[in-house]
Amino acid sequence: MRIGTFISGLFLVLIGIVLLLINFGYGSWNIILQIGQWWPVLLIFLGLSLFNSGKIPRGMAFVLLLLSVLAVGAYLVLAAPARNYTGQPTASTLVVSREEYPLVKQANLTVDYGGGQLHLAPGKSDIFQAEFTRGEIKQNIVANDQLLKIDLSPTGKPWSAGPTTANRWKMQISPELLWNLNINAGAIDGVIDLSGVPLRQLNCNLGAGSMDFILNNNGPNSQVRVTAGASHIKLEVPGDTGVSIKMGGALNTNNLDELGWAKTGSRYQSPNYSEAANKIDCDIQLSAGNLEVATEPTIQSSIIN
């Protein structure tokens, strides 16, 4: 068997194993970021093939495949489970108080996040507060009249495996301001709960992972754009909100047809969209993933302790 054929086949098998186990709750999406550290294994396989004129015997190929599958499977099962938000120490915090910026009425939050667990929820008295488990965070906070800009990014290696070292950002934003949110992330498990938060625009660029968006009472006109790779996206909205969703991507599945919404081309629209007081316009692009839309009469904020 040619070494190129073997490596290509092995890559597809291992990616399939990773995605399958994660879907069953083993491991976490941030492990995908660590695949890049495994590249020396390719040198081992290449070296073995040189002993046989650039080919790998079928028997050896089967053994190497079996060992690789067992190693990756064991690694995923022993690694931190997805959405393990508890039991992780806080390394640093950030608080932006209302007293510091009494005139601010609108805020822009930009988050550049490597990978791990991210949770965003409505807060109470402060404009913004956050806890981080991986040390100090780069921050840039600028106020311009009534507009506040908050930019956050990691200072070092943004991810790691294991239940005690997982990268976790827990953030809360004030429901007293109008928000523009920009979130850029790699492999991620997270919840963005914007219940009762005035929202003008939400832009999310995700590599791979699982993300729940909870939208409820966000104002008369909110724009949501999600671009993701191999991801599971869940969108929760109350039944009295008018929702329009433009769906795109090559390999994706969704439950939009089951909702009985009107469809024009690639856009779906809830029956109450025209007369609804609060409207959400979504543009969701999934390279390979799944969109699940849930409509509930009332959605409660899910602040995770």
Tab-separated table of N, CA and C in Angstrom, residues 22 27-33 82-83 85 111-120 158-159 167-169 171 183-192 204-213 226-233:
chain	number	residue	atom	x	y	z
A	22	ILE	N	-17.117	12.548	20.077
A	22	ILE	CA	-17.556	13.839	20.615
A	22	ILE	C	-19.074	13.949	20.584
A	27	GLY	N	-14.792	13.520	25.432
A	27	GLY	CA	-13.830	14.522	24.992
A	27	GLY	C	-14.491	15.861	24.767
A	28	SER	N	-13.777	16.730	24.080
A	28	SER	CA	-14.269	18.077	23.823
A	28	SER	C	-13.749	18.550	22.480
A	29	TRP	N	-14.470	19.489	21.881
A	29	TRP	CA	-14.083	19.982	20.561
A	29	TRP	C	-12.720	20.655	20.558
A	30	ASN	N	-12.275	21.177	21.691
A	30	ASN	CA	-10.968	21.838	21.682
A	30	ASN	C	-9.818	20.861	21.454
A	31	ILE	N	-10.088	19.548	21.543
A	31	ILE	CA	-9.048	18.560	21.273
A	31	ILE	C	-8.649	18.583	19.803
A	32	ILE	N	-9.560	18.988	18.935
A	32	ILE	CA	-9.243	19.046	17.504
A	32	ILE	C	-8.039	19.947	17.254
A	33	LEU	N	-7.909	21.010	18.071
A	33	LEU	CA	-6.784	21.918	17.899
A	33	LEU	C	-5.442	21.232	18.163
A	82	ALA	N	-17.070	17.414	27.279
A	82	ALA	CA	-17.601	18.687	26.804
A	82	ALA	C	-18.487	19.329	27.857
A	83	ARG	N	-18.453	20.664	27.911
A	83	ARG	CA	-19.299	21.457	28.794
A	83	ARG	C	-19.050	21.176	30.270
A	85	TYR	N	-18.198	22.838	32.976
A	85	TYR	CA	-18.007	24.218	33.405
A	85	TYR	C	-17.645	24.342	34.880
A	111	VAL	N	-14.327	39.344	20.930
A	111	VAL	CA	-13.626	38.264	21.622
A	111	VAL	C	-12.902	37.417	20.590
A	112	ASP	N	-11.577	37.345	20.700
A	112	ASP	CA	-10.775	36.431	19.897
A	112	ASP	C	-10.356	35.297	20.815
A	113	TYR	N	-10.921	34.124	20.557
A	113	TYR	CA	-10.843	33.021	21.521
A	113	TYR	C	-10.326	31.786	20.806
A	114	GLY	N	-9.222	31.225	21.293
A	114	GLY	CA	-8.630	30.078	20.620
A	114	GLY	C	-9.516	28.851	20.644
A	115	GLY	N	-9.802	28.342	21.819
A	115	GLY	CA	-10.631	27.155	21.913
A	115	GLY	C	-10.814	26.754	23.364
A	116	GLY	N	-11.887	26.047	23.638
A	116	GLY	CA	-12.198	25.619	24.991
A	116	GLY	C	-13.670	25.795	25.273
A	117	GLN	N	-13.987	26.343	26.457
A	117	GLN	CA	-15.371	26.504	26.883
A	117	GLN	C	-15.660	27.981	27.096
A	118	LEU	N	-16.687	28.471	26.454
A	118	LEU	CA	-17.035	29.888	26.527
A	118	LEU	C	-18.497	30.035	26.900
A	119	HIS	N	-18.755	30.903	27.869
A	119	HIS	CA	-20.137	31.155	28.270
A	119	HIS	C	-20.361	32.650	28.413
A	120	LEU	N	-21.412	33.135	27.790
A	120	LEU	CA	-21.785	34.546	27.845
A	120	LEU	C	-23.233	34.635	28.275
A	158	PRO	N	-3.901	29.157	24.075
A	158	PRO	CA	-5.284	29.330	24.501
A	158	PRO	C	-6.015	28.049	24.839
A	159	TRP	N	-5.355	26.869	24.750
A	159	TRP	CA	-6.117	25.649	24.988
A	159	TRP	C	-5.213	24.579	25.562
A	167	ASN	N	-9.499	25.609	29.002
A	167	ASN	CA	-9.627	27.049	28.828
A	167	ASN	C	-11.089	27.433	28.922
A	168	ARG	N	-11.438	28.194	29.923
A	168	ARG	CA	-12.830	28.567	30.128
A	168	ARG	C	-12.942	30.067	30.339
A	169	TRP	N	-13.806	30.690	29.551
A	169	TRP	CA	-14.141	32.100	29.732
A	169	TRP	C	-15.621	32.191	30.107
A	171	MET	N	-18.381	35.025	30.900
A	171	MET	CA	-18.583	36.465	30.787
A	171	MET	C	-20.044	36.842	31.003
A	183	ILE	N	-17.492	37.463	17.965
A	183	ILE	CA	-16.803	36.356	18.610
A	183	ILE	C	-16.118	35.509	17.554
A	184	ASN	N	-14.800	35.360	17.682
A	184	ASN	CA	-14.002	34.545	16.779
A	184	ASN	C	-13.351	33.441	17.588
A	185	ALA	N	-13.584	32.191	17.202
A	185	ALA	CA	-13.083	31.081	18.000
A	185	ALA	C	-12.683	29.919	17.115
A	186	GLY	N	-11.829	29.059	17.659
A	186	GLY	CA	-11.431	27.841	16.959
A	186	GLY	C	-12.365	26.708	17.316
A	187	ALA	N	-11.866	25.754	18.082
A	187	ALA	CA	-12.697	24.634	18.543
A	187	ALA	C	-13.307	25.022	19.887
A	188	ILE	N	-14.609	24.883	20.012
A	188	ILE	CA	-15.284	25.484	21.159
A	188	ILE	C	-16.518	24.700	21.563
A	189	ASP	N	-16.795	24.699	22.856
A	189	ASP	CA	-18.083	24.292	23.409
A	189	ASP	C	-18.596	25.490	24.186
A	190	GLY	N	-19.793	25.950	23.900
A	190	GLY	CA	-20.212	27.152	24.585
A	190	GLY	C	-21.695	27.424	24.558
A	191	VAL	N	-22.063	28.434	25.341
A	191	VAL	CA	-23.435	28.930	25.417
A	191	VAL	C	-23.383	30.450	25.358
A	192	ILE	N	-24.150	31.027	24.457
A	192	ILE	CA	-24.318	32.476	24.400
A	192	ILE	C	-25.772	32.771	24.716
A	204	CYS	N	-20.508	35.635	14.742
A	204	CYS	CA	-19.716	34.543	15.295
A	204	CYS	C	-19.009	33.802	14.174
A	205	ASN	N	-17.692	33.665	14.301
A	205	ASN	CA	-16.903	32.864	13.377
A	205	ASN	C	-16.291	31.724	14.183
A	206	LEU	N	-16.757	30.507	13.915
A	206	LEU	CA	-16.337	29.347	14.692
A	206	LEU	C	-15.633	28.341	13.795
A	207	GLY	N	-14.613	27.703	14.332
A	207	GLY	CA	-13.946	26.643	13.583
A	207	GLY	C	-14.745	25.358	13.638
A	208	ALA	N	-14.740	24.719	14.791
A	208	ALA	CA	-15.489	23.483	14.993
A	208	ALA	C	-15.965	23.457	16.437
A	209	GLY	N	-17.096	22.834	16.671
A	209	GLY	CA	-17.561	22.741	18.039
A	209	GLY	C	-19.062	22.697	18.166
A	210	SER	N	-19.515	23.089	19.343
A	210	SER	CA	-20.931	23.088	19.665
A	210	SER	C	-21.258	24.391	20.373
A	211	MET	N	-22.262	25.098	19.886
A	211	MET	CA	-22.624	26.389	20.461
A	211	MET	C	-24.132	26.528	20.534
A	212	ASP	N	-24.627	26.919	21.717
A	212	ASP	CA	-26.048	27.208	21.916
A	212	ASP	C	-26.238	28.723	21.974
A	213	PHE	N	-27.169	29.229	21.169
A	213	PHE	CA	-27.529	30.637	21.190
A	213	PHE	C	-28.937	30.756	21.767
A	226	VAL	N	-23.696	33.685	11.768
A	226	VAL	CA	-22.845	32.612	12.288
A	226	VAL	C	-22.175	31.915	11.109
A	227	THR	N	-20.860	31.858	11.122
A	227	THR	CA	-20.088	31.122	10.133
A	227	THR	C	-19.275	30.074	10.877
A	228	ALA	N	-19.432	28.799	10.502
A	228	ALA	CA	-18.780	27.737	11.264
A	228	ALA	C	-18.354	26.600	10.357
A	229	GLY	N	-17.417	25.812	10.856
A	229	GLY	CA	-16.960	24.624	10.140
A	229	GLY	C	-17.804	23.431	10.524
A	230	ALA	N	-17.163	22.409	11.089
A	230	ALA	CA	-17.884	21.212	11.533
A	230	ALA	C	-18.447	21.489	12.915
A	231	SER	N	-19.666	21.963	12.985
A	231	SER	CA	-20.218	22.424	14.252
A	231	SER	C	-21.679	22.015	14.411
A	232	HIS	N	-22.080	21.939	15.685
A	232	HIS	CA	-23.500	21.799	16.012
A	232	HIS	C	-23.963	23.125	16.594
A	233	ILE	N	-24.910	23.749	15.922
A	233	ILE	CA	-25.431	25.044	16.351
A	233	ILE	C	-26.888	24.863	16.787
